[in-house]
Tab-separated table of C-alpha atoms and ligand atoms in Angstrom:
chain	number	residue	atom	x	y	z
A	11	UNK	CA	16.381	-7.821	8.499
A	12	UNK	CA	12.545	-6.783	8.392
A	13	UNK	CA	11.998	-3.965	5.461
A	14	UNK	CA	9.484	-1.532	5.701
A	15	UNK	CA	7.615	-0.072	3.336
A	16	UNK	CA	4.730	2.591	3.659
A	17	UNK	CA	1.536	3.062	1.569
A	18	UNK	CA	1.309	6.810	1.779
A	19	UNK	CA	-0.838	9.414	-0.419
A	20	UNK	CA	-2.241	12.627	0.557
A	21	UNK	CA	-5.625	11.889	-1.188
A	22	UNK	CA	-8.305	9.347	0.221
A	23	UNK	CA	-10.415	6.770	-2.241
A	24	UNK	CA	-6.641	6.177	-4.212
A	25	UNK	CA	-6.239	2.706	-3.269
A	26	UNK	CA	-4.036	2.761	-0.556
A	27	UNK	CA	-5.446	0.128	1.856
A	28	UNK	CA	-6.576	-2.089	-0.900
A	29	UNK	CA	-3.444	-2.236	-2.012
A	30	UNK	CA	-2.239	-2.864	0.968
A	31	UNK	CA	-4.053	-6.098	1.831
A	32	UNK	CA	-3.170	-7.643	-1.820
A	33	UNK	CA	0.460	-7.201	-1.481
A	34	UNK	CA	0.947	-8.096	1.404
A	35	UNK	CA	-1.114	-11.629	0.808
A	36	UNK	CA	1.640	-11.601	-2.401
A	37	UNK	CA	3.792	-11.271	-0.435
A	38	UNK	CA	2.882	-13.874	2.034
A	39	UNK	CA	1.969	-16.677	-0.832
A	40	UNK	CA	5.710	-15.847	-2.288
A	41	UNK	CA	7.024	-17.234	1.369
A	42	UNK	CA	7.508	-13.854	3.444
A	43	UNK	CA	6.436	-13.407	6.940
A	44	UNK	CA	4.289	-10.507	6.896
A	45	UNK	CA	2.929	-7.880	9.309
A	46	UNK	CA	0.822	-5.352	8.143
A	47	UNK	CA	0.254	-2.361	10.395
A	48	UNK	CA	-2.965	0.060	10.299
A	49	UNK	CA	-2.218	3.892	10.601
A	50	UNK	CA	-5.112	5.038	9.885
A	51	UNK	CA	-7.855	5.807	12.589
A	52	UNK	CA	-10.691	4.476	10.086
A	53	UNK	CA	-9.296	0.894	10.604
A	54	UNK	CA	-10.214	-0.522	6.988
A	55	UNK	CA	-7.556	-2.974	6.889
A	56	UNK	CA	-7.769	-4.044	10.431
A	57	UNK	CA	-11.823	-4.232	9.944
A	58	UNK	CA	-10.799	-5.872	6.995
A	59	UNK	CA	-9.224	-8.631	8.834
A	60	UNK	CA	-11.567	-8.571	11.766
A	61	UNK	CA	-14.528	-9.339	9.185
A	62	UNK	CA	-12.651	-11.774	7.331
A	63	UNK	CA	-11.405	-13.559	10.921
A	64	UNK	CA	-15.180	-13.985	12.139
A	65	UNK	CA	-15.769	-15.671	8.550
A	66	UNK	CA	-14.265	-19.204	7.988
A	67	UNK	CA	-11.474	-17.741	5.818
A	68	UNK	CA	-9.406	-15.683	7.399
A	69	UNK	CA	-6.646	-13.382	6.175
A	70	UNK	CA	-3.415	-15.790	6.486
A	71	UNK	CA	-1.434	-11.777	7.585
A	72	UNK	CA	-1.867	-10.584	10.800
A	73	UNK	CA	-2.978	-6.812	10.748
A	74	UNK	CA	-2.344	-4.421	14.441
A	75	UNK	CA	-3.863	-1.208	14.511
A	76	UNK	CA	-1.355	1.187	14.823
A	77	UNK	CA	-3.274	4.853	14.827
A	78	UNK	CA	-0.603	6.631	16.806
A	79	UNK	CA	2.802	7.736	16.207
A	80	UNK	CA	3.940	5.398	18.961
A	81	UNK	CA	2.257	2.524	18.237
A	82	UNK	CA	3.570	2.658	14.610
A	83	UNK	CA	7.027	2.638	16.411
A	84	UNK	CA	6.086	0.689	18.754
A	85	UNK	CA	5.272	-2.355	16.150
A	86	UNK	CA	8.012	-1.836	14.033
A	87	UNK	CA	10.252	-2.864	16.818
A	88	UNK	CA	8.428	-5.385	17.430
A	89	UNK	CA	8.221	-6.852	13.989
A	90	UNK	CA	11.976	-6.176	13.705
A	91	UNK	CA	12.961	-8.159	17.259
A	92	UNK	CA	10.465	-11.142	16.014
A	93	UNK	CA	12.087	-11.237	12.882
A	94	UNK	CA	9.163	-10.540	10.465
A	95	UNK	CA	10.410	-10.778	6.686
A	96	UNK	CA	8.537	-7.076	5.721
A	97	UNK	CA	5.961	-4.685	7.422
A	98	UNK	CA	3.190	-2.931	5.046
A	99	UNK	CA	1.815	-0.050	6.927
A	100	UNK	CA	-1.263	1.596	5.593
A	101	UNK	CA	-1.630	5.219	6.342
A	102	UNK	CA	-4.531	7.853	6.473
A	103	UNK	CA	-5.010	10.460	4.029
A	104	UNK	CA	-3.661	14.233	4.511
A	105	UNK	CA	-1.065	14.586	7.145
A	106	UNK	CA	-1.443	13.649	10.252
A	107	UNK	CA	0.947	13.060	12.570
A	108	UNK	CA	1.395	9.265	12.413
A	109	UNK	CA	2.832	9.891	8.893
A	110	UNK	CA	5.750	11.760	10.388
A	111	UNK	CA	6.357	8.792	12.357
A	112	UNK	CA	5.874	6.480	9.307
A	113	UNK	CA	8.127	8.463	7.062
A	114	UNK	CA	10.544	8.162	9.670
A	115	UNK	CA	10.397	4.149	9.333
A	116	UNK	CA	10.099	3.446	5.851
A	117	UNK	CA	12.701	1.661	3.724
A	118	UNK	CA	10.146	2.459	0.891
A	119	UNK	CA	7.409	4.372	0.481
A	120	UNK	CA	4.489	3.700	-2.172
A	121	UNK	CA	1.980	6.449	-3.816
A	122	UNK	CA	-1.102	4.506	-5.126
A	123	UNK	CA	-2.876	6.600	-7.346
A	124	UNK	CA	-5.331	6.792	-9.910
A	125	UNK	CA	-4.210	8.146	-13.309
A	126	UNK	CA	-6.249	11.012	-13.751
A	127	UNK	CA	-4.935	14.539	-13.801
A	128	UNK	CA	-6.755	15.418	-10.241
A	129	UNK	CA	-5.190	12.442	-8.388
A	130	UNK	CA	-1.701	13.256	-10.015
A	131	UNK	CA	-1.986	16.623	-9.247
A	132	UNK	CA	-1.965	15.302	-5.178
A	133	UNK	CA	0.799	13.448	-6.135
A	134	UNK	CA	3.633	16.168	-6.214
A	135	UNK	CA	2.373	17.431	-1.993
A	136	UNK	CA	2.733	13.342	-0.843
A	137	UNK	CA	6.099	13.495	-2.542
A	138	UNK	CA	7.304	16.489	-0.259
A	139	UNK	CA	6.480	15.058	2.204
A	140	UNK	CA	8.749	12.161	0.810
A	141	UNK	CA	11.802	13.697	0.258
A	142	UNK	CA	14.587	11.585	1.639
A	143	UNK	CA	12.638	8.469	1.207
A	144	UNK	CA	13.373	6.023	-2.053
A	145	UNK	CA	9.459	6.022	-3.310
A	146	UNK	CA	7.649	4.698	-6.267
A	147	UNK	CA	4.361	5.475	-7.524
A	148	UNK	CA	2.151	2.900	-8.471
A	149	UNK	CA	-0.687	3.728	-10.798
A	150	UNK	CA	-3.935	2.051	-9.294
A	151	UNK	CA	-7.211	0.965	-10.327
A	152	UNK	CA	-6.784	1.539	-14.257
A	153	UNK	CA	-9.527	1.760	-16.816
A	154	UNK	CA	-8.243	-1.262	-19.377
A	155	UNK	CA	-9.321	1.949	-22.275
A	156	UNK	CA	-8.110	4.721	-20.871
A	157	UNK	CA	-4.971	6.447	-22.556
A	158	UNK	CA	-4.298	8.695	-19.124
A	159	UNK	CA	-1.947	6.008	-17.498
A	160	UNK	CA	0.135	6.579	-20.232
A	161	UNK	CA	0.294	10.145	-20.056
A	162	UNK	CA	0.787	10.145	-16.084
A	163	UNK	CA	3.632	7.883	-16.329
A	164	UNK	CA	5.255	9.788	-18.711
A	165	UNK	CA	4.616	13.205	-16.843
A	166	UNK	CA	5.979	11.822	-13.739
A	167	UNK	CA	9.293	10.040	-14.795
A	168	UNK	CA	9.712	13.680	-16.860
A	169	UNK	CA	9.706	14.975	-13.557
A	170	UNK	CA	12.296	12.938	-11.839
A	171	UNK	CA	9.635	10.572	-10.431
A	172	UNK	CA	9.716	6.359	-10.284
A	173	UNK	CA	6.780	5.376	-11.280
A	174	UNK	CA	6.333	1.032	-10.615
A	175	UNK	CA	6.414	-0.818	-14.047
A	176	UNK	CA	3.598	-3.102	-12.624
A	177	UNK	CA	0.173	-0.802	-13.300
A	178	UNK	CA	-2.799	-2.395	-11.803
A	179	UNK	CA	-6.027	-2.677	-13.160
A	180	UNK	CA	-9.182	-1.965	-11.950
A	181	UNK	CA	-11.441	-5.112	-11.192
A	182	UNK	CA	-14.613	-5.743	-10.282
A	183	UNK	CA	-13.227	-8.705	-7.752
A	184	UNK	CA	-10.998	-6.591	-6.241
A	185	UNK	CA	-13.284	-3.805	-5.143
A	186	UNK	CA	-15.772	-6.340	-3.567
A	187	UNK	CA	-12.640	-7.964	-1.366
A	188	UNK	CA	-13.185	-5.554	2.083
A	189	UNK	CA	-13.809	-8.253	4.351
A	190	UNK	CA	-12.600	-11.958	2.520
A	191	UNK	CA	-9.721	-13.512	1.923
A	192	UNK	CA	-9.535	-12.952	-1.576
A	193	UNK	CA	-7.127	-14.819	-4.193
A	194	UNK	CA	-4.635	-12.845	-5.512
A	195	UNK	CA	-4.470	-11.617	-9.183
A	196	UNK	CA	-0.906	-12.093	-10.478
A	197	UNK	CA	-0.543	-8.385	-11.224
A	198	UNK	CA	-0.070	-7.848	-7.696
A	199	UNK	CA	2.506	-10.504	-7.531
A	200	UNK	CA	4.417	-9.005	-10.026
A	201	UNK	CA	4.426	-6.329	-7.771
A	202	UNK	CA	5.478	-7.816	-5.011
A	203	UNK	CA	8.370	-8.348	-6.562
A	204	UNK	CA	9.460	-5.256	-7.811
A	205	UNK	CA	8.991	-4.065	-3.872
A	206	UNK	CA	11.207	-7.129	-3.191
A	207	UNK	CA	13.870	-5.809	-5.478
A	208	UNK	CA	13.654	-2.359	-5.054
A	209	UNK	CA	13.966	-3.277	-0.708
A	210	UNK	CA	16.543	-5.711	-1.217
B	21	ADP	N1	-7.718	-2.256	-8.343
B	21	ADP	C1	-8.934	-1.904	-7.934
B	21	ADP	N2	-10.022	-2.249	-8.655
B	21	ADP	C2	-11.264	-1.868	-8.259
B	21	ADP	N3	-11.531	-1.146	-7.162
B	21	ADP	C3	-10.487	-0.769	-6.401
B	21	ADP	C4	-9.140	-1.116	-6.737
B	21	ADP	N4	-8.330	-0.596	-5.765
B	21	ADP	C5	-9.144	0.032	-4.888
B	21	ADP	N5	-10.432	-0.066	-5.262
B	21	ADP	C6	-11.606	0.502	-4.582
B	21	ADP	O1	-11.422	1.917	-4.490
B	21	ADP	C7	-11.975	2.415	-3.278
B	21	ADP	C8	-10.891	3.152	-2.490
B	21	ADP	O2	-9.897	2.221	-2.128
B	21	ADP	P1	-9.177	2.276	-0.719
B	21	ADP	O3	-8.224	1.142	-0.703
B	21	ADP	O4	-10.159	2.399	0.397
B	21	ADP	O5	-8.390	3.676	-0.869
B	21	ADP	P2	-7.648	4.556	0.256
B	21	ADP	O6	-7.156	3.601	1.289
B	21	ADP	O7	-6.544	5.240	-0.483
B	21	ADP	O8	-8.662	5.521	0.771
B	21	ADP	C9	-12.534	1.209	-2.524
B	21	ADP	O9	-13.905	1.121	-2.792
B	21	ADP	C10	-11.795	0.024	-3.151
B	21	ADP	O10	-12.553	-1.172	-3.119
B	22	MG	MG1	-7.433	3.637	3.344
């Protein structure tokens, strides 16, 4: 069976195709064959790969550019007929309508954001647009001193929302990784599985 799971916040800069990338090469290093698909026009994960292919370390995840409703489909059904273990797509900001289509497909959608009031506050639109989907929010790119993780979590799992126990922190390594094949901080393998459990 090949699980799907989405990457999917209203609000650009929150981490979504970084995030992206690093699972899915957690996910690949813990044995999984993994596709990741690119919904969003901009093409940062598949440039990602492109760069990283014409370098002599290439992403070990093959990444298709997916920007249309169809195509997303399209892929998926191909992923599931080849028997890939799990599809990551990435998606663009606001909502456009390859998100429809990618809502449609999701076993499991992700919200990557920051923990600061303004990217929380985006939070509760992406989740609408979530409704009958089992999601998770994952708090992204945290400030090792900052207090306001805390107080997101807390203010979302009032609310009825699952936030990820994994947090991940923001790191200089991982903000310079467009274009490599970067090694993998463990955080995001602890990730990996929690999406393995919460999928299976
Ligand atoms: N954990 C992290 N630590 C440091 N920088 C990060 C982290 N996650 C993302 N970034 C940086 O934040 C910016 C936005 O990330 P990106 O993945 O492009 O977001 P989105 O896809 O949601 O627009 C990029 O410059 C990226 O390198
Ligand atoms: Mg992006």
């Amino acid at each position: 069976m090949t699980d799907v799971v989405g990457f999917i916040h209203s609000k650009g800069g929150v981490g979504k195709s970084t995030l992206t990338v690093f699972v899915a090469l957690a996910l690949h290093s813990n044995g999984l064959i993994v596709r990741v698909l690119d919904a969003d026009p901009q093409a940062s994960v598949h440039r990602w790969s492109i760069t990283a292919a014409k370098s002599r370390d290439p992403l070990p995840i093959d990444v298709v550019s997916t920007p249309s409703p169809q195509a997303v489909s399209d892929e998926v059904s191909a992923a599931r007929s080849e028997g890939i273990d799990i599809v990551l797509i990435d998606t663009p900001p606001g909502t456009p309508a390859v998100l429809d289509e990618v809502v449609k497909l999701v076993d499991l959608a992700l919200i990557p954001t920051a923990a600061s009031p303004m990217d929380i506050d985006r939070v509760w639109p992406t989740l609408d647009l979530l409704a009958n989907v089992p999601t998770a929010v994952v708090l992204n790119a945290l400030d090792a001193r900052e207090t306001a993780a805390t107080v997101a979590k807390e203010t979302l799992e009032e609310a009825g929302v699952d936030v990820a126990d994994t947090t991940v922190p923001m790191r200089a390594s991982v903000r310079r990784a467009f274009g490599t094949n970067p090694s993998v901080p463990a955080v995001y393998r602890e990730l990996a599985d929690e999406i393995k459990e919460a999928v299976s």
